[in-house]
CSV table of C-alpha atoms in Angstrom, one decimal:
chain,number,residue,atom,x,y,z
U,1,MET,CA,39.1,-27.1,-0.5
U,2,ASN,CA,36.5,-24.5,-1.2
U,3,SER,CA,38.3,-21.2,-1.8
U,4,LEU,CA,42.0,-20.8,-1.6
U,5,PRO,CA,43.5,-17.2,-0.1
U,6,LYS,CA,45.3,-15.3,-2.8
U,7,TYR,CA,48.8,-16.5,-2.9
U,8,ILE,CA,51.7,-14.3,-2.3
U,9,LEU,CA,54.8,-16.0,-3.2
U,10,SER,CA,55.4,-18.4,-6.2
U,11,LYS,CA,58.4,-20.6,-6.4
U,12,SER,CA,59.9,-18.0,-9.0
U,13,THR,CA,59.3,-15.0,-6.7
U,14,PHE,CA,60.7,-16.9,-3.8
U,15,LEU,CA,63.9,-17.6,-5.6
U,16,LYS,CA,64.1,-14.0,-6.9
U,17,GLY,CA,63.7,-12.6,-3.2
U,18,LEU,CA,66.4,-14.9,-2.1
U,19,GLN,CA,68.7,-13.0,-4.7
U,20,CYS,CA,67.7,-9.7,-3.9
U,21,GLU,CA,64.7,-8.4,-2.0
U,22,LYS,CA,64.2,-5.1,-3.7
U,23,ALA,CA,64.2,-7.3,-7.0
U,24,LEU,CA,61.1,-9.2,-5.5
U,25,TYR,CA,59.5,-6.0,-4.2
U,26,LEU,CA,59.8,-4.1,-7.7
U,27,TYR,CA,58.4,-7.0,-9.4
U,28,LYS,CA,55.3,-7.3,-7.2
U,29,HIS,CA,54.9,-3.4,-7.1
U,30,HIS,CA,56.5,-1.9,-10.1
U,31,TYR,CA,56.5,-4.6,-12.7
U,32,ASN,CA,56.6,-1.8,-15.3
U,33,LEU,CA,60.2,-1.1,-14.5
U,34,LYS,CA,61.2,-4.7,-15.5
U,35,ASP,CA,63.8,-4.7,-18.3
U,36,ASN,CA,62.5,-6.0,-21.9
U,37,ILE,CA,62.9,-9.9,-22.5
U,38,SER,CA,65.5,-10.0,-25.6
U,39,ALA,CA,64.7,-12.5,-28.2
U,40,GLN,CA,67.6,-14.7,-27.3
U,41,GLN,CA,66.4,-14.9,-23.6
U,42,GLN,CA,62.6,-15.7,-24.7
U,43,ALA,CA,64.4,-18.5,-27.0
U,44,ILE,CA,66.2,-19.9,-24.0
U,45,PHE,CA,62.8,-20.0,-22.1
U,46,ASN,CA,60.9,-21.6,-25.2
U,47,GLN,CA,63.9,-24.1,-25.3
U,48,GLY,CA,63.2,-24.8,-21.4
U,49,ASN,CA,59.6,-25.7,-22.3
U,50,ALA,CA,60.5,-27.9,-25.2
U,51,VAL,CA,62.5,-29.9,-23.0
U,52,GLY,CA,60.2,-30.1,-19.9
U,53,GLU,CA,57.5,-31.4,-22.3
U,54,LEU,CA,60.0,-34.0,-23.7
U,55,ALA,CA,60.7,-35.2,-20.1
U,56,GLN,CA,57.3,-36.2,-19.8
U,57,ASP,CA,58.2,-39.0,-22.2
U,58,LEU,CA,60.2,-40.5,-19.0
U,59,PHE,CA,56.7,-41.1,-17.4
U,60,GLN,CA,54.3,-41.7,-20.0
U,61,GLY,CA,50.6,-41.7,-19.5
U,62,GLY,CA,50.3,-39.0,-17.3
U,63,VAL,CA,47.5,-36.2,-16.9
U,64,ASP,CA,48.1,-32.3,-17.3
U,65,ALA,CA,46.9,-30.3,-14.8
U,66,SER,CA,48.1,-27.1,-16.3
U,67,PRO,CA,45.7,-24.0,-15.8
U,68,SER,CA,43.7,-22.6,-18.9
U,69,SER,CA,46.2,-19.4,-18.5
U,70,TYR,CA,49.5,-18.2,-16.6
U,71,PHE,CA,47.1,-16.1,-14.8
U,72,LYS,CA,45.0,-18.6,-13.4
U,73,MET,CA,47.6,-20.7,-11.5
U,74,GLN,CA,45.2,-21.7,-8.6
U,75,GLU,CA,43.1,-23.5,-11.3
U,76,SER,CA,46.0,-26.1,-11.3
U,77,VAL,CA,45.9,-26.3,-7.4
U,78,TYR,CA,42.2,-27.7,-7.6
U,79,LYS,CA,42.9,-29.6,-10.6
U,80,THR,CA,45.8,-31.5,-9.0
U,81,LYS,CA,44.0,-32.2,-5.9
U,82,GLU,CA,40.9,-33.7,-8.0
U,83,LEU,CA,43.4,-35.9,-10.2
U,84,ILE,CA,45.2,-37.2,-6.8
U,85,ASP,CA,41.7,-38.0,-5.1
U,86,ALA,CA,40.5,-39.7,-8.6
U,87,GLY,CA,43.6,-42.1,-8.2
U,88,GLU,CA,45.9,-40.7,-10.7
U,89,THR,CA,49.4,-41.9,-10.5
U,90,ILE,CA,51.5,-39.7,-13.2
U,91,ILE,CA,50.4,-36.0,-13.3
U,92,TYR,CA,52.2,-32.9,-15.1
U,93,GLU,CA,52.4,-29.7,-13.7
U,94,ALA,CA,51.1,-30.6,-10.6
U,95,THR,CA,50.6,-27.4,-8.3
U,96,PHE,CA,50.1,-27.1,-4.7
U,97,GLN,CA,49.6,-24.2,-2.5
U,98,TYR,CA,50.5,-23.6,1.2
U,99,ASN,CA,50.9,-20.6,3.6
U,100,GLU,CA,50.3,-18.5,0.7
U,101,VAL,CA,53.0,-20.0,-1.3
U,102,LEU,CA,52.3,-21.5,-4.5
U,103,ALA,CA,54.4,-24.1,-6.3
U,104,ALA,CA,54.2,-25.9,-9.5
U,105,LEU,CA,56.0,-29.1,-10.3
U,106,ASP,CA,57.1,-30.8,-13.7
U,107,ILE,CA,56.3,-34.2,-13.0
U,108,LEU,CA,54.4,-35.9,-10.1
U,109,VAL,CA,54.8,-39.9,-9.7
U,110,LYS,CA,53.5,-42.5,-7.5
U,111,ASP,CA,55.2,-45.6,-7.7
U,112,LYS,CA,55.2,-48.4,-5.3
U,113,GLU,CA,57.4,-46.6,-2.8
U,114,GLY,CA,54.8,-43.7,-2.7
U,115,TRP,CA,54.9,-40.3,-4.4
U,116,LYS,CA,57.9,-38.7,-6.0
U,117,ALA,CA,58.9,-35.4,-7.3
U,118,TYR,CA,60.7,-34.5,-10.6
U,119,GLU,CA,61.7,-31.0,-11.5
U,120,VAL,CA,62.9,-30.5,-15.2
U,121,LYS,CA,65.8,-28.3,-16.1
U,122,SER,CA,67.3,-27.7,-19.2
U,123,SER,CA,70.9,-27.3,-17.9
U,124,THR,CA,73.7,-30.2,-18.0
U,125,LYS,CA,74.0,-30.2,-13.9
U,126,VAL,CA,72.5,-29.7,-10.6
U,127,SER,CA,73.3,-26.1,-9.3
U,128,GLU,CA,72.6,-24.8,-5.6
U,129,THR,CA,69.7,-22.8,-7.1
U,130,TYR,CA,67.9,-25.7,-8.3
U,131,ILE,CA,68.1,-27.3,-4.7
U,132,ARG,CA,66.8,-24.2,-3.1
U,133,ASP,CA,63.9,-24.3,-5.8
U,134,ALA,CA,63.5,-27.8,-4.9
U,135,ALA,CA,63.2,-27.1,-1.3
U,136,ILE,CA,60.5,-24.6,-1.9
U,137,GLN,CA,58.9,-27.4,-3.7
U,138,TYR,CA,59.3,-30.0,-1.1
U,139,TYR,CA,57.7,-27.8,1.6
U,140,THR,CA,54.7,-26.8,0.0
U,141,ILE,CA,54.0,-30.4,-1.5
U,142,LYS,CA,54.6,-32.0,1.9
U,143,ASN,CA,52.7,-29.5,4.0
U,144,SER,CA,49.7,-30.1,1.3
U,145,GLY,CA,49.4,-33.4,2.7
U,146,ILE,CA,51.6,-35.5,0.2
U,147,ASP,CA,54.0,-37.7,1.8
U,148,LEU,CA,56.9,-37.4,-0.7
U,149,LYS,CA,59.2,-40.1,-0.7
U,150,ASP,CA,61.8,-38.5,-3.0
U,151,ILE,CA,62.3,-35.2,-4.9
U,152,ALA,CA,64.8,-35.4,-8.1
U,153,ILE,CA,66.1,-32.8,-10.7
U,154,VAL,CA,66.1,-34.1,-14.3
U,155,TYR,CA,68.8,-32.6,-16.5
U,156,ILE,CA,70.3,-33.0,-19.9
U,157,ASN,CA,73.3,-35.5,-20.2
U,158,ASN,CA,75.5,-33.6,-22.5
U,159,GLN,CA,77.5,-36.8,-23.5
U,160,TYR,CA,74.3,-38.4,-25.0
U,161,VAL,CA,74.9,-38.7,-28.9
U,162,LYS,CA,71.7,-38.8,-30.9
U,163,GLU,CA,71.2,-41.6,-33.3
U,164,GLY,CA,67.8,-42.2,-34.9
U,165,ASP,CA,64.7,-40.9,-32.7
U,166,ILE,CA,65.5,-39.5,-29.4
U,167,ASP,CA,66.0,-41.7,-26.6
U,168,VAL,CA,64.8,-39.8,-23.5
U,169,HIS,CA,66.3,-42.3,-20.9
U,170,LYS,CA,69.9,-41.6,-22.2
U,171,LEU,CA,68.9,-37.7,-23.0
U,172,PHE,CA,68.2,-37.1,-19.3
U,173,THR,CA,69.8,-37.7,-16.1
U,174,ILE,CA,67.9,-38.1,-13.1
U,175,GLU,CA,69.4,-37.1,-9.6
U,176,SER,CA,67.6,-37.2,-6.2
U,177,VAL,CA,68.3,-34.0,-4.4
U,178,MET,CA,66.3,-35.3,-1.4
U,179,ASP,CA,69.0,-35.1,1.3
U,180,GLN,CA,70.3,-31.4,0.3
U,181,VAL,CA,66.4,-30.5,0.3
U,182,LEU,CA,66.1,-31.7,3.7
U,183,GLU,CA,69.1,-29.8,5.0
U,184,LEU,CA,67.5,-26.4,3.5
U,185,LEU,CA,64.0,-27.5,4.8
U,186,PRO,CA,64.3,-26.0,8.7
U,187,ASN,CA,65.1,-22.6,7.3
U,188,ILE,CA,62.4,-22.5,4.5
U,189,PRO,CA,59.4,-21.3,6.7
U,190,ASN,CA,61.6,-18.3,8.1
U,191,GLU,CA,62.7,-17.3,4.7
U,192,VAL,CA,59.0,-17.6,3.8
U,193,ASP,CA,57.9,-15.2,6.2
U,194,ARG,CA,60.5,-12.9,5.4
U,195,LEU,CA,59.9,-12.4,1.8
U,196,LYS,CA,56.1,-11.9,2.6
U,197,GLY,CA,57.2,-9.2,4.9
U,198,VAL,CA,59.0,-7.7,2.1
U,199,ILE,CA,56.3,-7.7,-0.3
U,200,ARG,CA,53.7,-6.3,2.4
U,201,SER,CA,55.9,-3.5,3.3
U,202,SER,CA,55.0,0.1,2.1
U,203,GLU,CA,58.4,1.1,0.9
U,204,THR,CA,60.9,-0.1,-1.6
U,205,PRO,CA,63.9,-1.9,0.5
U,206,LYS,CA,67.1,0.1,0.3
U,207,LYS,CA,69.7,-2.2,-1.4
U,208,ASP,CA,72.6,-0.9,-3.5
U,209,ILE,CA,73.8,-2.5,-6.6
U,210,GLY,CA,76.3,-5.8,-5.9
U,211,PRO,CA,77.3,-8.9,-7.4
U,212,HIS,CA,73.9,-10.2,-6.3
U,213,CYS,CA,72.8,-8.2,-9.4
U,214,SER,CA,73.9,-11.1,-11.8
U,215,GLU,CA,74.3,-14.4,-9.3
U,216,PRO,CA,72.6,-16.9,-9.8
U,217,TYR,CA,70.8,-14.7,-12.3
U,218,ASP,CA,70.9,-11.7,-14.5
U,219,CYS,CA,68.3,-9.4,-12.8
U,220,ASP,CA,65.7,-8.0,-15.0
U,221,PHE,CA,65.6,-4.7,-13.1
U,222,LYS,CA,69.0,-3.6,-13.8
U,223,GLY,CA,67.8,-1.0,-16.1
U,224,THR,CA,66.2,0.7,-13.2
U,225,CYS,CA,69.0,0.0,-10.5
U,226,TRP,CA,71.9,0.8,-12.4
U,227,LYS,CA,70.7,4.0,-14.1
U,228,HIS,CA,73.3,5.9,-12.2
U,229,ILE,CA,76.2,3.9,-13.8
U,230,PRO,CA,77.5,5.8,-17.0
U,231,GLU,CA,77.6,3.4,-20.2
U,232,TYR,CA,81.4,3.4,-19.8
U,233,SER,CA,82.6,2.9,-16.3
U,234,ILE,CA,84.7,0.8,-13.9
U,235,PHE,CA,82.5,-2.0,-14.5
U,236,ASN,CA,84.1,-2.5,-18.3
U,237,ILE,CA,87.4,-2.7,-17.0
U,238,SER,CA,88.5,-5.8,-18.9
U,239,ARG,CA,89.2,-9.0,-16.8
U,240,LEU,CA,88.9,-7.0,-13.3
U,241,ASN,CA,87.7,-9.3,-10.6
U,242,GLU,CA,83.8,-8.7,-9.9
U,243,ASN,CA,84.7,-8.1,-5.9
U,244,LYS,CA,87.4,-5.4,-7.0
U,245,LYS,CA,85.0,-3.5,-9.3
U,246,PHE,CA,82.3,-3.3,-6.2
U,247,ASP,CA,85.0,-2.3,-4.0
U,248,LEU,CA,86.2,0.6,-6.0
U,249,TYR,CA,82.3,1.2,-6.3
U,250,ASN,CA,81.8,1.2,-2.6
U,251,GLN,CA,84.8,3.7,-2.2
U,252,GLY,CA,82.8,6.2,-4.5
U,253,VAL,CA,84.7,5.6,-7.8
U,254,VAL,CA,82.6,4.8,-10.8
U,255,SER,CA,84.6,6.3,-13.8
U,256,LEU,CA,87.8,5.5,-15.0
U,257,ASP,CA,89.3,9.1,-14.4
U,258,GLN,CA,88.2,8.8,-10.5
U,259,ILE,CA,90.5,5.7,-10.1
U,260,ASP,CA,93.4,6.4,-7.8
U,261,LEU,CA,96.4,4.5,-9.8
U,262,LYS,CA,98.6,4.5,-6.6
U,263,THR,CA,96.6,2.7,-4.4
U,264,THR,CA,94.5,0.5,-6.9
U,265,LYS,CA,96.3,-2.8,-8.2
U,266,LEU,CA,95.9,-3.3,-12.0
U,267,ASN,CA,97.5,-5.7,-14.3
U,268,SER,CA,99.3,-4.0,-17.4
U,269,ASN,CA,96.3,-4.4,-19.9
U,270,GLN,CA,94.0,-2.9,-17.2
U,271,LEU,CA,96.5,0.0,-16.8
U,272,LEU,CA,96.9,0.5,-20.4
U,273,GLN,CA,92.8,0.8,-20.8
U,274,VAL,CA,92.4,3.4,-17.7
U,275,GLN,CA,95.5,5.5,-18.9
U,276,SER,CA,94.5,5.5,-22.6
U,277,GLU,CA,91.1,6.4,-21.4
U,278,ILE,CA,92.3,9.2,-19.0
U,279,GLU,CA,94.7,10.7,-21.4
U,280,LYS,CA,92.9,9.9,-24.8
U,281,THR,CA,96.0,8.1,-26.1
U,282,THR,CA,96.1,5.4,-28.7
U,283,HIS,CA,98.9,2.7,-28.1
U,284,ILE,CA,100.8,1.2,-31.0
U,285,ASN,CA,103.6,-1.4,-31.0
U,286,HIS,CA,104.7,-0.8,-34.6
U,287,ASP,CA,107.5,-4.0,-34.6
U,288,GLU,CA,104.9,-6.4,-33.2
U,289,ILE,CA,102.3,-5.5,-36.0
U,290,SER,CA,104.6,-5.1,-38.9
U,291,LYS,CA,106.3,-8.8,-37.9
U,292,PHE,CA,102.5,-10.0,-37.8
U,293,THR,CA,101.5,-8.3,-41.0
U,294,GLU,CA,104.7,-9.1,-42.9
U,295,GLY,CA,104.9,-12.7,-41.8
U,296,LEU,CA,101.2,-13.4,-43.6
U,297,LYS,CA,101.2,-15.3,-47.0
U,298,TYR,CA,99.1,-14.7,-49.9
U,299,PRO,CA,96.5,-15.2,-51.1
U,300,LEU,CA,94.9,-14.4,-48.0
U,301,TYR,CA,91.4,-15.8,-46.9
U,302,PHE,CA,89.3,-14.4,-44.4
U,303,LEU,CA,87.2,-16.6,-42.6
U,304,ASP,CA,84.0,-16.7,-40.1
U,305,PHE,CA,82.0,-19.4,-39.0
U,306,GLU,CA,78.4,-19.1,-37.4
U,307,THR,CA,77.0,-22.2,-35.2
U,308,MET,CA,73.7,-23.2,-33.7
U,309,ALA,CA,73.1,-25.2,-30.7
U,310,SER,CA,70.2,-26.9,-29.0
U,311,ALA,CA,69.4,-28.4,-25.7
U,312,ILE,CA,67.3,-31.4,-27.7
U,313,PRO,CA,69.9,-32.5,-30.5
U,314,VAL,CA,68.3,-32.0,-34.0
U,315,TYR,CA,70.9,-34.1,-36.1
U,316,ASN,CA,72.3,-37.5,-35.9
U,317,ASN,CA,75.9,-37.8,-34.6
U,318,SER,CA,75.1,-34.6,-32.7
U,319,ARG,CA,75.2,-33.7,-28.8
U,320,PRO,CA,73.0,-31.4,-26.6
U,321,TYR,CA,74.5,-27.9,-26.8
U,322,GLN,CA,77.3,-28.8,-29.3
U,323,GLN,CA,77.8,-25.8,-31.6
U,324,LEU,CA,76.8,-27.2,-35.2
U,325,VAL,CA,78.2,-24.8,-38.3
U,326,PHE,CA,75.4,-24.0,-40.4
U,327,GLN,CA,77.1,-20.8,-42.3
U,328,TYR,CA,80.5,-19.2,-43.3
U,329,SER,CA,81.5,-16.2,-45.0
U,330,LEU,CA,85.2,-16.2,-47.2
U,331,HIS,CA,86.5,-13.2,-48.7
U,332,ILE,CA,89.8,-14.1,-50.5
U,333,GLN,CA,92.5,-11.6,-51.4
U,334,ASN,CA,95.2,-11.6,-53.6
U,335,LYS,CA,98.9,-9.6,-53.3
U,336,ASN,CA,97.3,-6.9,-55.2
U,337,GLY,CA,94.5,-6.2,-53.1
U,338,GLU,CA,91.8,-7.7,-55.5
U,339,THR,CA,89.2,-9.6,-53.0
U,340,VAL,CA,86.8,-11.8,-54.0
U,341,HIS,CA,83.7,-13.4,-51.7
U,342,CYS,CA,82.5,-16.9,-51.2
U,343,GLU,CA,79.9,-18.0,-48.7
U,344,TYR,CA,77.8,-20.9,-47.5
U,345,LEU,CA,74.3,-21.1,-45.7
U,346,ALA,CA,72.6,-24.0,-44.8
U,347,GLU,CA,69.1,-25.2,-45.8
U,348,PRO,CA,67.1,-24.7,-42.4
U,349,ASN,CA,65.8,-28.4,-42.4
U,350,PRO,CA,65.8,-30.6,-39.5
U,351,ASN,CA,66.1,-33.8,-41.8
U,352,LYS,CA,69.2,-32.5,-43.5
U,353,ASP,CA,72.2,-32.1,-41.5
U,354,PRO,CA,74.2,-29.2,-42.8
U,355,ARG,CA,77.6,-30.1,-41.6
U,356,GLU,CA,79.0,-32.8,-44.7
U,357,ALA,CA,77.7,-29.9,-47.2
U,358,PHE,CA,79.8,-27.0,-45.1
U,359,VAL,CA,82.8,-28.7,-44.9
U,360,SER,CA,83.3,-29.9,-48.8
U,361,GLN,CA,82.6,-26.4,-50.1
U,362,LEU,CA,84.6,-24.9,-47.6
U,363,ILE,CA,87.6,-27.2,-48.5
U,364,GLU,CA,86.9,-26.3,-52.2
U,365,ASN,CA,86.9,-22.5,-51.4
U,366,CYS,CA,90.0,-22.6,-49.3
U,367,GLY,CA,92.3,-23.9,-52.1
U,368,SER,CA,95.7,-25.1,-50.8
U,369,VAL,CA,98.0,-22.2,-50.3
U,370,GLY,CA,97.9,-18.8,-48.4
U,371,ASP,CA,97.2,-18.0,-44.6
U,372,ILE,CA,93.6,-18.3,-43.5
U,373,LEU,CA,92.7,-15.4,-41.1
U,374,VAL,CA,89.9,-16.1,-38.3
U,375,TYR,CA,89.1,-13.8,-35.4
U,376,ASN,CA,89.4,-15.9,-32.5
U,377,ILE,CA,91.2,-18.9,-33.5
U,378,GLY,CA,90.2,-21.2,-30.9
U,379,PHE,CA,86.6,-21.3,-31.9
U,380,GLU,CA,87.2,-22.1,-35.7
U,381,ARG,CA,89.6,-24.7,-34.8
U,382,GLY,CA,87.5,-26.2,-32.2
U,383,LYS,CA,84.7,-26.7,-34.8
U,384,LEU,CA,87.0,-27.8,-37.6
U,385,ASN,CA,88.2,-30.6,-35.2
U,386,ASP,CA,84.6,-31.6,-34.6
U,387,LEU,CA,84.1,-32.1,-38.1
U,388,ILE,CA,87.5,-34.2,-38.5
U,389,SER,CA,86.0,-36.9,-35.8
U,390,LEU,CA,82.4,-36.7,-37.8
U,391,TYR,CA,83.9,-37.0,-41.5
U,392,PRO,CA,87.3,-39.1,-41.1
U,393,LYS,CA,87.3,-39.0,-44.9
U,394,TYR,CA,88.0,-35.3,-45.0
U,395,SER,CA,90.7,-35.3,-42.2
U,396,SER,CA,93.8,-34.7,-44.4
U,397,GLU,CA,91.9,-31.6,-46.3
U,398,ILE,CA,90.7,-30.3,-42.8
U,399,LYS,CA,93.8,-30.7,-41.2
U,400,ALA,CA,95.7,-28.9,-43.9
U,401,ILE,CA,93.2,-26.0,-43.3
U,402,ILE,CA,93.7,-25.9,-39.5
U,403,CYS,CA,97.7,-25.7,-40.3
U,404,ARG,CA,97.0,-22.3,-42.0
U,405,LEU,CA,94.9,-20.6,-39.7
U,406,LYS,CA,96.2,-17.3,-38.3
U,407,ASP,CA,94.6,-15.5,-35.5
U,408,LEU,CA,93.9,-11.8,-36.3
U,409,MET,CA,92.6,-11.2,-33.0
U,410,LEU,CA,96.0,-11.5,-31.7
U,411,PRO,CA,97.4,-7.8,-32.1
U,412,PHE,CA,94.5,-6.6,-30.2
U,413,GLN,CA,94.5,-9.2,-27.5
U,414,LYS,CA,98.2,-8.7,-26.8
U,415,LYS,CA,97.5,-4.7,-27.1
U,416,TRP,CA,99.9,-4.1,-29.9
U,417,TYR,CA,97.3,-2.0,-31.1
U,418,TYR,CA,94.8,-0.2,-28.4
U,419,THR,CA,92.7,3.0,-28.6
U,420,PRO,CA,90.0,4.3,-26.0
U,421,GLU,CA,87.1,3.6,-28.5
U,422,MET,CA,87.9,0.0,-27.8
U,423,ARG,CA,87.0,0.2,-23.9
U,424,GLY,CA,89.0,-2.6,-22.8
U,425,SER,CA,87.8,-5.3,-25.6
U,426,TYR,CA,89.5,-6.7,-28.2
U,427,SER,CA,86.0,-8.3,-29.8
U,428,ILE,CA,85.6,-7.7,-33.5
U,429,LYS,CA,82.8,-5.5,-32.4
U,430,ALA,CA,84.8,-3.2,-30.6
U,431,VAL,CA,87.7,-3.2,-32.7
U,432,LEU,CA,85.9,-2.5,-36.0
U,433,PRO,CA,84.3,1.1,-35.1
U,434,ALA,CA,87.9,2.0,-33.6
U,435,LEU,CA,89.6,1.2,-36.5
U,436,VAL,CA,87.0,1.5,-39.4
U,437,PRO,CA,84.5,4.1,-38.1
U,438,SER,CA,83.1,3.9,-41.4
U,439,LEU,CA,82.0,0.3,-41.2
U,440,SER,CA,79.2,-0.6,-38.8
U,441,TYR,CA,76.7,-3.5,-38.0
U,442,ASP,CA,74.1,-0.7,-36.9
U,443,ASN,CA,72.2,-0.9,-40.2
U,444,LEU,CA,72.0,-4.6,-40.1
U,445,ASP,CA,68.7,-6.2,-39.0
U,446,ILE,CA,71.0,-9.1,-37.6
U,447,LYS,CA,73.9,-7.4,-35.5
U,448,ASP,CA,75.7,-10.3,-33.8
U,449,GLY,CA,76.2,-14.0,-33.7
U,450,GLY,CA,74.0,-14.9,-30.8
U,451,SER,CA,70.9,-13.5,-32.9
U,452,ALA,CA,72.0,-15.3,-36.1
U,453,SER,CA,72.5,-18.6,-34.1
U,454,THR,CA,68.9,-18.3,-32.5
U,455,ILE,CA,67.3,-17.1,-35.8
U,456,PHE,CA,68.5,-20.1,-37.6
U,457,MET,CA,67.7,-22.6,-34.9
U,458,GLN,CA,64.1,-21.4,-34.9
U,459,MET,CA,64.0,-21.8,-38.4
U,460,VAL,CA,65.1,-25.5,-38.1
U,461,ASN,CA,62.8,-26.4,-35.7
U,462,GLY,CA,59.8,-24.5,-37.5
U,463,THR,CA,59.2,-21.9,-34.8
U,464,TYR,CA,60.4,-18.8,-36.8
U,465,ASP,CA,57.7,-17.0,-38.1
U,466,GLY,CA,59.2,-14.3,-40.3
U,467,ASP,CA,59.7,-13.9,-43.7
U,468,TYR,CA,62.3,-16.8,-44.5
U,469,GLU,CA,63.9,-15.2,-47.7
U,470,LYS,CA,64.5,-12.2,-46.1
U,471,ILE,CA,66.0,-13.5,-43.2
U,472,LYS,CA,68.5,-15.6,-45.3
U,473,ALA,CA,69.5,-12.5,-46.8
U,474,ASP,CA,70.0,-10.8,-43.2
U,475,LEU,CA,72.1,-13.8,-42.5
U,476,LEU,CA,74.4,-13.6,-45.3
U,477,ALA,CA,74.8,-9.8,-44.8
U,478,TYR,CA,75.6,-10.1,-41.3
U,479,CYS,CA,78.3,-12.8,-41.7
U,480,LYS,CA,79.6,-11.1,-45.1
U,481,LEU,CA,80.2,-8.1,-42.7
U,482,ASP,CA,82.3,-9.8,-40.3
U,483,THR,CA,84.7,-11.1,-42.8
U,484,TRP,CA,85.1,-8.0,-44.8
U,485,ALA,CA,85.7,-6.1,-41.3
U,486,MET,CA,88.6,-8.5,-40.9
U,487,VAL,CA,89.9,-7.2,-44.4
U,488,GLU,CA,89.4,-3.5,-43.6
U,489,ILE,CA,91.2,-4.2,-40.1
U,490,LEU,CA,94.0,-5.7,-41.8
U,491,ASN,CA,94.4,-3.0,-44.0
U,492,ARG,CA,94.5,-0.3,-41.3
U,493,LEU,CA,97.0,-2.5,-39.3
U,494,LYS,CA,99.2,-2.5,-42.4
U,495,GLU,CA,98.9,1.3,-42.6
């Protein structure tokens, strides 16, 4: 193995090419056009790496064949061969190259039956894509002279409940995909040749946008390929089937005013969205709105939770990916319109479960009378039910809170109030600028729940490298605006 030829395809670029040849070509020849990775996407990648590292404990005592840097992947191919020749039986990040295809594998193990391959995923089930992923690995490893007896996907068991130290044998599920891989195998050489041809071509493949842009993954060249689509288009029609959207697009329809309402089947909400945009009209059902606002019992409590989730559970009595409450904001308004604010933000500490302090303070802050308004009732209700099963001693108080919940999203979801600025959405981020243009999330450093969740999780696991005091203030400001927005939205509904 003196000198390997340069590899052209890797496991990830092979999968990218299967999804879209144009994406593969742009990745290889116009990498600078790639969309920027968001902080949340980066957090998902980091979590995947942490899961991969933890899974090595399923097969302890292995040797790592990782390269010195991501740009020197071929080092791993030599390292892997040396380790196999030296008689190693457990190799992490074993890497193989065949026919200009390079594939790394999370864990390679030799037991009494022979060599077995394990690929680790941070998801909770085996997908079609993972089987394709395993097929290109099998093809490369097998043709490198390793007689693989099995290939398996290692994934997260989301029913595992943490008690004490993580039990990796309960956290992970190992599922052989050998049979499915062998079914795909005969076609792999043709796909490899086809995709190598795409890369060697002198011009970008002609490929229009379509459902493949987000299936199975969101493409990272959307910013380039979707440039001709306006910010608000047929693709923003609420709950319209994706194939229908692309049918319209393929007929040359891009903006809402190009839709022929005689021939295009839309439901009543979609029709309202399109007509409202074309005619620039606001739709208000005064009867339903006044029934809603007049039925509210004071004092009013405006409540919003923030949650975090992690593939590897941090606290006892929690499951992988379970949404755990760590923060709330509560505005309390009396009949005269006077408002006070209460809030809770947990200490980001992996050894201190925030949930009990959260629930006991919430019970105290919520008093015993008056409606509690939330935005999207299913979310808060679900989290409160989780807390009942975790802390039965608070069950009657939590149940009393659940009985008082009312959903402020209802008037917008039911389209009792609809304005073109809402663009078919009834999320609070769409409703607020439409009803209360003076209030905005734009001046905040944290603008959405996803970012709040990601940052708090990073603080808990010690990977956040910013200013802790500043970020705590940012978290409080964001959550506070969520409930203040609800106060203002209700005021507008009453008007």
